[in-house]
Short mmCIF file of C-alpha atoms and ligand atoms in Angstrom, two decimals:
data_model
loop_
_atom_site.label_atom_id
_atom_site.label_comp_id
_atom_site.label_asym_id
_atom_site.label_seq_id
_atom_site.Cartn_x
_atom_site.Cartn_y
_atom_site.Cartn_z
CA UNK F 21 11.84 2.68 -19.00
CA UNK F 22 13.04 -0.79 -20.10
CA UNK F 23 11.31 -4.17 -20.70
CA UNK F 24 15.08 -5.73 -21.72
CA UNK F 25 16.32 -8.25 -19.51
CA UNK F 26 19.97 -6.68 -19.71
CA UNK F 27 19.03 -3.59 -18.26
CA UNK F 28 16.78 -4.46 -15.11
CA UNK F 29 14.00 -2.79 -13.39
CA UNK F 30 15.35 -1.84 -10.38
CA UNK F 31 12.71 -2.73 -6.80
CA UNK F 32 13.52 -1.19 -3.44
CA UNK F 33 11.37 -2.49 -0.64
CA UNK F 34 10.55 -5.93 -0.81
CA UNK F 35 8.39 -6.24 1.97
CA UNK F 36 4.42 -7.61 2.86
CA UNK F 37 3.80 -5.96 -0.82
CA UNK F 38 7.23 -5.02 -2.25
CA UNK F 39 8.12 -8.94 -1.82
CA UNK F 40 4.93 -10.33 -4.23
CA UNK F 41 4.66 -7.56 -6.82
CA UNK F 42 8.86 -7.67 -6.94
CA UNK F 43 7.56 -11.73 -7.79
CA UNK F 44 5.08 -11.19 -10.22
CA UNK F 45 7.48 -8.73 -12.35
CA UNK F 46 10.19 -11.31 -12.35
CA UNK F 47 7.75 -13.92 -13.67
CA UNK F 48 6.80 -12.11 -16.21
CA UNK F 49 10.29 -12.46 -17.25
CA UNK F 50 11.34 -8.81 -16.39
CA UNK F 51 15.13 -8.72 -15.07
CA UNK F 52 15.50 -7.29 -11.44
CA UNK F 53 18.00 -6.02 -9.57
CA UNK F 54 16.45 -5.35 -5.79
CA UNK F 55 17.32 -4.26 -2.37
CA UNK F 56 15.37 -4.01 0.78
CA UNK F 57 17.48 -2.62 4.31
CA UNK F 58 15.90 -4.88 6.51
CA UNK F 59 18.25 -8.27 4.24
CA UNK F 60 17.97 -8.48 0.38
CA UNK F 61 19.07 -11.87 -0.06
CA UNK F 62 15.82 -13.37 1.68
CA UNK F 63 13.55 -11.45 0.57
CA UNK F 64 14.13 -11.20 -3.16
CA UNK F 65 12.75 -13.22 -5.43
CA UNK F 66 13.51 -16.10 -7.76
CA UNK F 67 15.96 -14.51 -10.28
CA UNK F 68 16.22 -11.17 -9.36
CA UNK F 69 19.66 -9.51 -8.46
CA UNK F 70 20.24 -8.52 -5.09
CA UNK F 71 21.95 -5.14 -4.77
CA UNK F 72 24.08 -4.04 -1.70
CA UNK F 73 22.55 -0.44 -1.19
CA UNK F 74 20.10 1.62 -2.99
CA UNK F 75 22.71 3.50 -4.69
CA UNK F 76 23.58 -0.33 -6.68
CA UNK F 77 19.67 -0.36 -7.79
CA UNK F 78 20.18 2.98 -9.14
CA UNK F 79 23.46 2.20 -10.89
CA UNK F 80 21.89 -0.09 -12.36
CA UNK F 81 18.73 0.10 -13.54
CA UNK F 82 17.07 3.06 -15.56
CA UNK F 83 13.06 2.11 -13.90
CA UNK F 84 13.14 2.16 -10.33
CA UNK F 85 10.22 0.75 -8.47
CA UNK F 86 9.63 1.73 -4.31
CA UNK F 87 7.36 -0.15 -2.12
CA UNK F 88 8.20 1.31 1.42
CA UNK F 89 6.85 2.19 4.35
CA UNK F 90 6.26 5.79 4.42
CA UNK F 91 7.32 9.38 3.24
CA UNK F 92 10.42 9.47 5.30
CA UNK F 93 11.92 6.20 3.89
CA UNK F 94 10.68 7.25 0.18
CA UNK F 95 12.45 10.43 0.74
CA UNK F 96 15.31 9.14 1.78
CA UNK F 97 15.51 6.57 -0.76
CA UNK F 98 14.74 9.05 -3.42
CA UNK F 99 17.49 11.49 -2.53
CA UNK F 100 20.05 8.96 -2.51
CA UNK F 101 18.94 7.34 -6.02
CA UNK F 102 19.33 11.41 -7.28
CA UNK F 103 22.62 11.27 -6.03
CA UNK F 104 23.43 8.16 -6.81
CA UNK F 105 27.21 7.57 -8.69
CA UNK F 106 27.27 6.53 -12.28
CA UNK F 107 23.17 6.64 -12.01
CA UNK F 108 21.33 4.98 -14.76
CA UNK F 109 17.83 5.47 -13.43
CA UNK F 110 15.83 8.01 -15.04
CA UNK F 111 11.96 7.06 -13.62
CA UNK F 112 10.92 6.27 -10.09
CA UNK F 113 7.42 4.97 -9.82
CA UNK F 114 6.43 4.99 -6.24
CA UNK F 115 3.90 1.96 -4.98
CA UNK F 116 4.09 3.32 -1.44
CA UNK F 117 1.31 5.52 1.04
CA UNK F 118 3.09 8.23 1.88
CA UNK F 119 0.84 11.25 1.92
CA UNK F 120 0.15 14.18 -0.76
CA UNK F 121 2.95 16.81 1.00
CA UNK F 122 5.28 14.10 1.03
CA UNK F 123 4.57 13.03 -2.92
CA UNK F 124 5.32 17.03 -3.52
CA UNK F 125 8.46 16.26 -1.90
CA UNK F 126 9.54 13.58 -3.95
CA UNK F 127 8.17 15.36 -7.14
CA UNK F 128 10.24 18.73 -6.70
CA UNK F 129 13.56 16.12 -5.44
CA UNK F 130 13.12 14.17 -8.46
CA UNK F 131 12.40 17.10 -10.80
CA UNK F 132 15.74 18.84 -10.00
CA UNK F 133 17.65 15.60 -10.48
CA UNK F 134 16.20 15.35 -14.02
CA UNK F 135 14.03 12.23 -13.12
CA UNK F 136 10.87 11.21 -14.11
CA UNK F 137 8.43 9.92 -11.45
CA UNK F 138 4.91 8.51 -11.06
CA UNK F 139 2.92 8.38 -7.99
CA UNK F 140 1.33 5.02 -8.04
CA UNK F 141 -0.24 3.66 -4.51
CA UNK F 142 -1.90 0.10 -4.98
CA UNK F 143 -4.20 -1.35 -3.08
CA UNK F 144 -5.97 -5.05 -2.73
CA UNK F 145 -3.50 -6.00 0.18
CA UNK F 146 -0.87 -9.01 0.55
CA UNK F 147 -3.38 -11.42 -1.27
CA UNK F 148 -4.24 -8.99 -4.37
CA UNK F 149 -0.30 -8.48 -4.98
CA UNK F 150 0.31 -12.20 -5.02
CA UNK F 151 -2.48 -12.92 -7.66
CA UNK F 152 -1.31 -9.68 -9.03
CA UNK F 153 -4.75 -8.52 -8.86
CA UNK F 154 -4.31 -4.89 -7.71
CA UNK F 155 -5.44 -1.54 -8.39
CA UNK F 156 -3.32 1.01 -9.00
CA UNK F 157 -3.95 4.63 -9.24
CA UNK F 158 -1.26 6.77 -10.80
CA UNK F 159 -1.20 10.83 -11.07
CA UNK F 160 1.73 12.66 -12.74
CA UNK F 161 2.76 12.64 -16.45
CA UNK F 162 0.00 10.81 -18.97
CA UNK F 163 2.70 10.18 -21.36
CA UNK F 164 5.01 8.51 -18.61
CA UNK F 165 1.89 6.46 -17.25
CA UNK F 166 1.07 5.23 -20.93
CA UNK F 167 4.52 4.23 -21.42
CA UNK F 168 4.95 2.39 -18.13
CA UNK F 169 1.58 0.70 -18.59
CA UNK F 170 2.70 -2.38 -20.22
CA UNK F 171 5.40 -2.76 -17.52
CA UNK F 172 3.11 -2.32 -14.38
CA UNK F 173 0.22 -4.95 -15.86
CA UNK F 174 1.50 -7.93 -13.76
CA UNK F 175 1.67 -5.77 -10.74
CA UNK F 176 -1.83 -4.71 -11.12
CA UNK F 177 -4.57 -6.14 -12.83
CA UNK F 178 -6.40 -2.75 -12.54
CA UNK F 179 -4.83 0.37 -13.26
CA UNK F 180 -6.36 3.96 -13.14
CA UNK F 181 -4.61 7.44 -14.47
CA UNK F 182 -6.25 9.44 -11.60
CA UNK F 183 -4.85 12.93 -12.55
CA UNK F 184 -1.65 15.29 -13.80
CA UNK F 185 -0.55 15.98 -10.38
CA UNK F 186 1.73 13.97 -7.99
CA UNK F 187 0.03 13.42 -4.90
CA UNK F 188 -3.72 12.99 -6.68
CA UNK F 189 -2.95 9.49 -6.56
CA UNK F 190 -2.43 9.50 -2.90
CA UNK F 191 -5.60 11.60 -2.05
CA UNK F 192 -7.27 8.93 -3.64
CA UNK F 193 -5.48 6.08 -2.26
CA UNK F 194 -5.61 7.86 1.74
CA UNK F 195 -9.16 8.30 1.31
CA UNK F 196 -9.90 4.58 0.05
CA UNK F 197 -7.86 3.36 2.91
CA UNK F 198 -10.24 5.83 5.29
CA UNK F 199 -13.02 3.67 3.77
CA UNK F 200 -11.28 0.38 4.50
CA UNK F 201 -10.38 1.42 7.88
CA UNK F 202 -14.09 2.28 8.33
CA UNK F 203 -15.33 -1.10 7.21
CA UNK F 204 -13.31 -2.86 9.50
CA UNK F 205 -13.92 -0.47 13.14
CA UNK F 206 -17.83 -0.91 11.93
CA UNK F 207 -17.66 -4.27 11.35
CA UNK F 208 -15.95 -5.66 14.57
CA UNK F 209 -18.48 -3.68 16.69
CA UNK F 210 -21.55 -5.15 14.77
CA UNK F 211 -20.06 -8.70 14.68
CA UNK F 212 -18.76 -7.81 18.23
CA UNK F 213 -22.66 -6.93 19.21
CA UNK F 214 -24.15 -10.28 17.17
CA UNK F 215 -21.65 -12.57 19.19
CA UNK F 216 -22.95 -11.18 22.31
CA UNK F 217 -26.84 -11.75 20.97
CA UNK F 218 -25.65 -15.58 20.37
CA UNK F 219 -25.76 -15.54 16.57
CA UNK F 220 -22.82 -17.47 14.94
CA UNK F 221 -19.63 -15.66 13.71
CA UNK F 222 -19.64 -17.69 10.11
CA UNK F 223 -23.62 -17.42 9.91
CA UNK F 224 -23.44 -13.81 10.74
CA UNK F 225 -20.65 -13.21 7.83
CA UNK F 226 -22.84 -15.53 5.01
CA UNK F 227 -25.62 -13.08 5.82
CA UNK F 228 -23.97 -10.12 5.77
CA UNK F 229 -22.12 -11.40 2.51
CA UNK F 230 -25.36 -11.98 1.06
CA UNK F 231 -27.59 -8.46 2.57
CA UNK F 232 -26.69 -4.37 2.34
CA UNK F 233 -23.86 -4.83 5.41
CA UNK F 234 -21.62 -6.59 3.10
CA UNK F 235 -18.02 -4.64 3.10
CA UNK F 236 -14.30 -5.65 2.52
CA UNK F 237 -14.06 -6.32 5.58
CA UNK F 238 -17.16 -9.22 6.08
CA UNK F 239 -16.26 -10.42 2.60
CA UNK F 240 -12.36 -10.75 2.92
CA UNK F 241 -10.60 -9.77 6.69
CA UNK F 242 -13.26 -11.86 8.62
CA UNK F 243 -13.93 -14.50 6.24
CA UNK F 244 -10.44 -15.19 5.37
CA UNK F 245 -8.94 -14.18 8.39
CA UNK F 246 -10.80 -13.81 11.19
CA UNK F 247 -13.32 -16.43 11.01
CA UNK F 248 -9.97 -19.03 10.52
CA UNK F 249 -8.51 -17.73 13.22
CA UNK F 250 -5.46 -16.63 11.31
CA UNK F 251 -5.34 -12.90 11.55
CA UNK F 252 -2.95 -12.37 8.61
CA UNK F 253 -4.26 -9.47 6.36
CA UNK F 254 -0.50 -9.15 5.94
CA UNK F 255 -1.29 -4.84 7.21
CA UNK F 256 -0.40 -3.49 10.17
CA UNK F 257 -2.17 -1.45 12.40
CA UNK F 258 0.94 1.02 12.13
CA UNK F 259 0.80 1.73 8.50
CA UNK F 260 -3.61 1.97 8.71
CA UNK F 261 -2.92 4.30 11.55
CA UNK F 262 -0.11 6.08 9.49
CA UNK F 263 -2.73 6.42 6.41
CA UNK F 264 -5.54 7.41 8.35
CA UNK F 265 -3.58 10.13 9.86
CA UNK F 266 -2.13 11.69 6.32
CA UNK F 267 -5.98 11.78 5.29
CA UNK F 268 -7.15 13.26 8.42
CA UNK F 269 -4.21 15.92 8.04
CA UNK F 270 -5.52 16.82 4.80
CA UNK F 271 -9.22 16.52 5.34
CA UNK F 272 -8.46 19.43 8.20
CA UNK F 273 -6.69 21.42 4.94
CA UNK F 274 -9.28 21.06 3.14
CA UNK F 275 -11.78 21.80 5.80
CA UNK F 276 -14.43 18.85 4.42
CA UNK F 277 -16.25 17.38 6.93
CA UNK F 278 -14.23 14.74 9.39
CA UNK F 279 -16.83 13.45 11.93
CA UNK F 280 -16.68 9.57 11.04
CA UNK F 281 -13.17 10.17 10.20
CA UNK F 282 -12.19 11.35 13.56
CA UNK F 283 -14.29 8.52 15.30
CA UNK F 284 -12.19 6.10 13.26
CA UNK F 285 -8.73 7.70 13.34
CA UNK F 286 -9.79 7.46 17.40
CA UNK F 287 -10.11 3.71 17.11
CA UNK F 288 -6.78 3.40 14.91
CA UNK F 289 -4.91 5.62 17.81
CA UNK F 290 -6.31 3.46 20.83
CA UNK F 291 -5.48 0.10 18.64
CA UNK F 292 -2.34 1.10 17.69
CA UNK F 293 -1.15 2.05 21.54
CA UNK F 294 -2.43 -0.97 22.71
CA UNK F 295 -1.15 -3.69 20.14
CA UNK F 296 1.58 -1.74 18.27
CA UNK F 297 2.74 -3.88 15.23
CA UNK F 298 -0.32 -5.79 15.27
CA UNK F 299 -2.39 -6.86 11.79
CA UNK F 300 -5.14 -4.95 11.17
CA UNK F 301 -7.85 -7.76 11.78
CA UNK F 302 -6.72 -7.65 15.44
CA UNK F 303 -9.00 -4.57 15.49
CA UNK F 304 -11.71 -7.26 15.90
CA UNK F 305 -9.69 -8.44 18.69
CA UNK F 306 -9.16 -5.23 20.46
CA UNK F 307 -13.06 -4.14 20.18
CA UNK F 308 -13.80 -7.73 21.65
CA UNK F 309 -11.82 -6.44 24.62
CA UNK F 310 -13.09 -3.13 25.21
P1 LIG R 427 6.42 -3.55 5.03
O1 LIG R 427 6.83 -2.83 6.25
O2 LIG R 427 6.06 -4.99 5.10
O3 LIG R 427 7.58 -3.41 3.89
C1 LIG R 427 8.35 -2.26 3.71
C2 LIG R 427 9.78 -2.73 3.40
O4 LIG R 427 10.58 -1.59 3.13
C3 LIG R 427 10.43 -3.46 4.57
O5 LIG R 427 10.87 -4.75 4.15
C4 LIG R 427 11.60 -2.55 4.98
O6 LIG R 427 12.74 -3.27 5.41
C5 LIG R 427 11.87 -1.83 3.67
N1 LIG R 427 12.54 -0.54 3.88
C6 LIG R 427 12.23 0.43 4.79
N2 LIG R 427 13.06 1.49 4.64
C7 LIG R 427 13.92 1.17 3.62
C8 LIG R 427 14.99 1.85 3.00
N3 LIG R 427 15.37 3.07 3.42
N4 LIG R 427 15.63 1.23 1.98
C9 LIG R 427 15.25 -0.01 1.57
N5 LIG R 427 14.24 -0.71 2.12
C10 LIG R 427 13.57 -0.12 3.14
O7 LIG R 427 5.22 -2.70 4.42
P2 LIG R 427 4.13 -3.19 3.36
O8 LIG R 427 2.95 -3.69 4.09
O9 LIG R 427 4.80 -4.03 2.32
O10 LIG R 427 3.70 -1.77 2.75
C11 LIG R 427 4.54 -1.05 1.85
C12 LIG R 427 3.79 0.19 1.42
O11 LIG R 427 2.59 -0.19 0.73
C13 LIG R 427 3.34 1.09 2.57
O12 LIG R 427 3.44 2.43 2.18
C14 LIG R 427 1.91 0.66 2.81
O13 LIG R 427 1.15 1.69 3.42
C15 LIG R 427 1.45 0.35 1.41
N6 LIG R 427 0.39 -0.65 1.29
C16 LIG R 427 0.36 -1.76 2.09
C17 LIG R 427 -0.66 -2.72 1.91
C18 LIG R 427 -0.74 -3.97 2.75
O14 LIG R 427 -1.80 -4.63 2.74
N7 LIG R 427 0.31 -4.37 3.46
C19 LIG R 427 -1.63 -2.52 0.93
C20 LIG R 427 -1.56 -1.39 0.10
C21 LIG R 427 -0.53 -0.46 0.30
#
C-alpha cells in the first residue's frame, strides 16, 4: 500500500458509489489513477488520472480499489490486474457485493498471482459515500486491514474487521442488505395501507420516525426520497435483487431458516421484472400498484 502521491491508488468502477468514495480519496489528497468501462473521463474525479484499461490502473498503482457491480465483473477485473504487464499492484481491496463463492474466487485468483486482497463491502448508500460516512466491513488478513486502515478512513467513517476469511465480510454485508430490503417491502405495504386509511404520507413518516416502526427505510428512502417525490436512493432494484439472491443462495447452504427471506426475495423478483433498472424506492411505487 501507498499514501505517496507519486505512486497512486489505483480505483476501478467509478459508478453510483465508485464515483463519491473515488472523490473523497482524492480530497484527501491521495493520487489516483482510475478507470471505469462504461467512460473514465466523466466519471473521474477532480485530479485523478484516467487510465485507458484496467491493465493501466494496474501498471500503475501498487493499491487497487474495485467498486463494481457484481462477481462476474470483479472476476474479470481481477484476472486481468493478475495478468496485467509490468504490474505494480500488489493489494486489491474489493468495495463491491458480490457474494461469499465469488469472494473465494477472487481470494484463490489473487493468491496465486502473489496479491494481497481484502474483502471490504460498504454500505450507507450514494448519500453515506458522498459524506464519506460509510461502514465498511472487511474479512481477510488483520495485518493487511490495519495497514490499509489509515487509507480507507475517508471512504468510511466506520470501519469493522469482521473476520480472517474472505467472504465473512460479504455474509455480513448480504445479510444487512436482506435487512434493508426487508425494511423497505414492509414499509411500502404499511405506508401503502395508511394512505388508503387517509392518514398523511409525511405525518405517517414523523410518527413512525418517532414510535417502534421506525427503519432505514421511514427514516431515510421515504423521507428523503419518497416523500419529495425524487426517488433517487442512487440503488437499483437490479443490484438489491442481485444481493438478496447471493444471501438466499447461501441461507439454503446453510439450511437457516428463510421464510421472511423468501417472501422478500419474492417481492425483489416481481419488482425487478416489472421495472428493471428501477431505484429501489420505486418498490413503494410498485406495491402502490399491486
Ligand atoms: P453502478 O452500476 O452504479 O457502478 C458500477 C460501475 O462499474 C459502473 O460505472 C460500470 O460501468 C463499472 N464497471 C462494470 N464492469 C466494469 C469493468 N469490467 N471494468 C471497469 N468498470 C466496470 O453500481 P453501484 O451502485 O455504484 O454499486 C457498486 C457496488 O457497490 C455493487 O456491488 C453494489 O451492490 C454495491 N453497493 C451499492 C450501494 C448503492 O447504494 N448503490 C450501496 C452499497 C453497496
Amino acid at each position: 500500500m501507498t499514501t505517496q502521491d507519486d505512486v497512486p491508488i489505483g480505483f476501478i468502477g467509478l459508478g453510483n458509489m465508485g464515483a463519491p468514495m473515488s472523490a473523497n480519496l482524492a480530497k484527501s489528497g491521495h493520487g489516483l489513477v482510475v478507470y471505469d468501462a462504461a467512460g473514465t473521463a466523466s466519471r473521474a474525479p477532480a485530479g485523478a488520472r484516467p487510465a485507458n484499461g484496467v491493465a493501466g490502473v494496474a501498471a500503475a498503482a501498487e493499491t487497487v480499489l474495485l467498486s463494481l457491480p457484481d462477481g462476474a465483473a470483479v472476476a474479470a477485473v481481477v484476472a486481468e490486474i493478475a495478468d496485467a504487464p509490468g504490474r505494480a499492484a500488489r493489494v486489491v481491496v474489493d468495495h463491491s457485493t458480490i457474494g461469499i463463492a465469488a469472494a473465494e474466487g477472487v481470494q484463490a485468483r489473487l493468491a496465486a498471482a502473489g496479491i494481497g486482497y481484502l474483502d471490504a463491502p460498504v454500505s450507507g448508500g450514494v448519500s453515506g459515500a458522498e459524506a464519506g460516512s460509510l461502514a465498511l466491513m472487511a474479512s481477510g488478513d488483520k495485518a493487511l486491514f490495519d495497514r490499509l486502515d489509515p487509507l480507507l478512513a475517508p471512504i468510511a467513517a466506520n470501519r469493522f474487521y469482521v473476520g480472517a476469511r474472505p467472504g465473512q465480510a460479504q455474509a455480513m454485508k448480504l445479510l444487512n442488505n436482506f435487512l434493508a430490503a426487508t425494511a423497505i417491502c414492509a414499509t411500502s405495504e404499511a405506508i401503502a395501507f395508511g394512505t388508503r386509511q387517509g392518514l398523511d404520507l409525511a405525518l405517517m413518516l414523523d410518527v413512525l420516525n418517532a414510535s417502534s416502526g421506525q427503519n432505514t427505510a421511514t427514516s431515510d428512502k421515504f423521507s428523503r426520497r419518497v416523500l419529495t417525490g425524487t426517488y433517487d436512493a442512487g440503488f437499483t432494484i437490479d443490484l438489491l435483487t442481485k444481493d438478496v439472491r447471493l444471501y438466499l443462495e447461501q441461507v439454503a447452504k446453510t439450511g437457516t431458516r428463510d421464510a421472511v427471506g423468501g417472501t422478500v426475495g419474492a417481492t425483489l423478483e416481481a419488482v425487478l421484472d416489472a421495472m428493471p433498472g428501477a431505484d429501489i424506492t420505486r418498490i413503494y411505487s410498485y406495491t402502490q400498484d399491486h
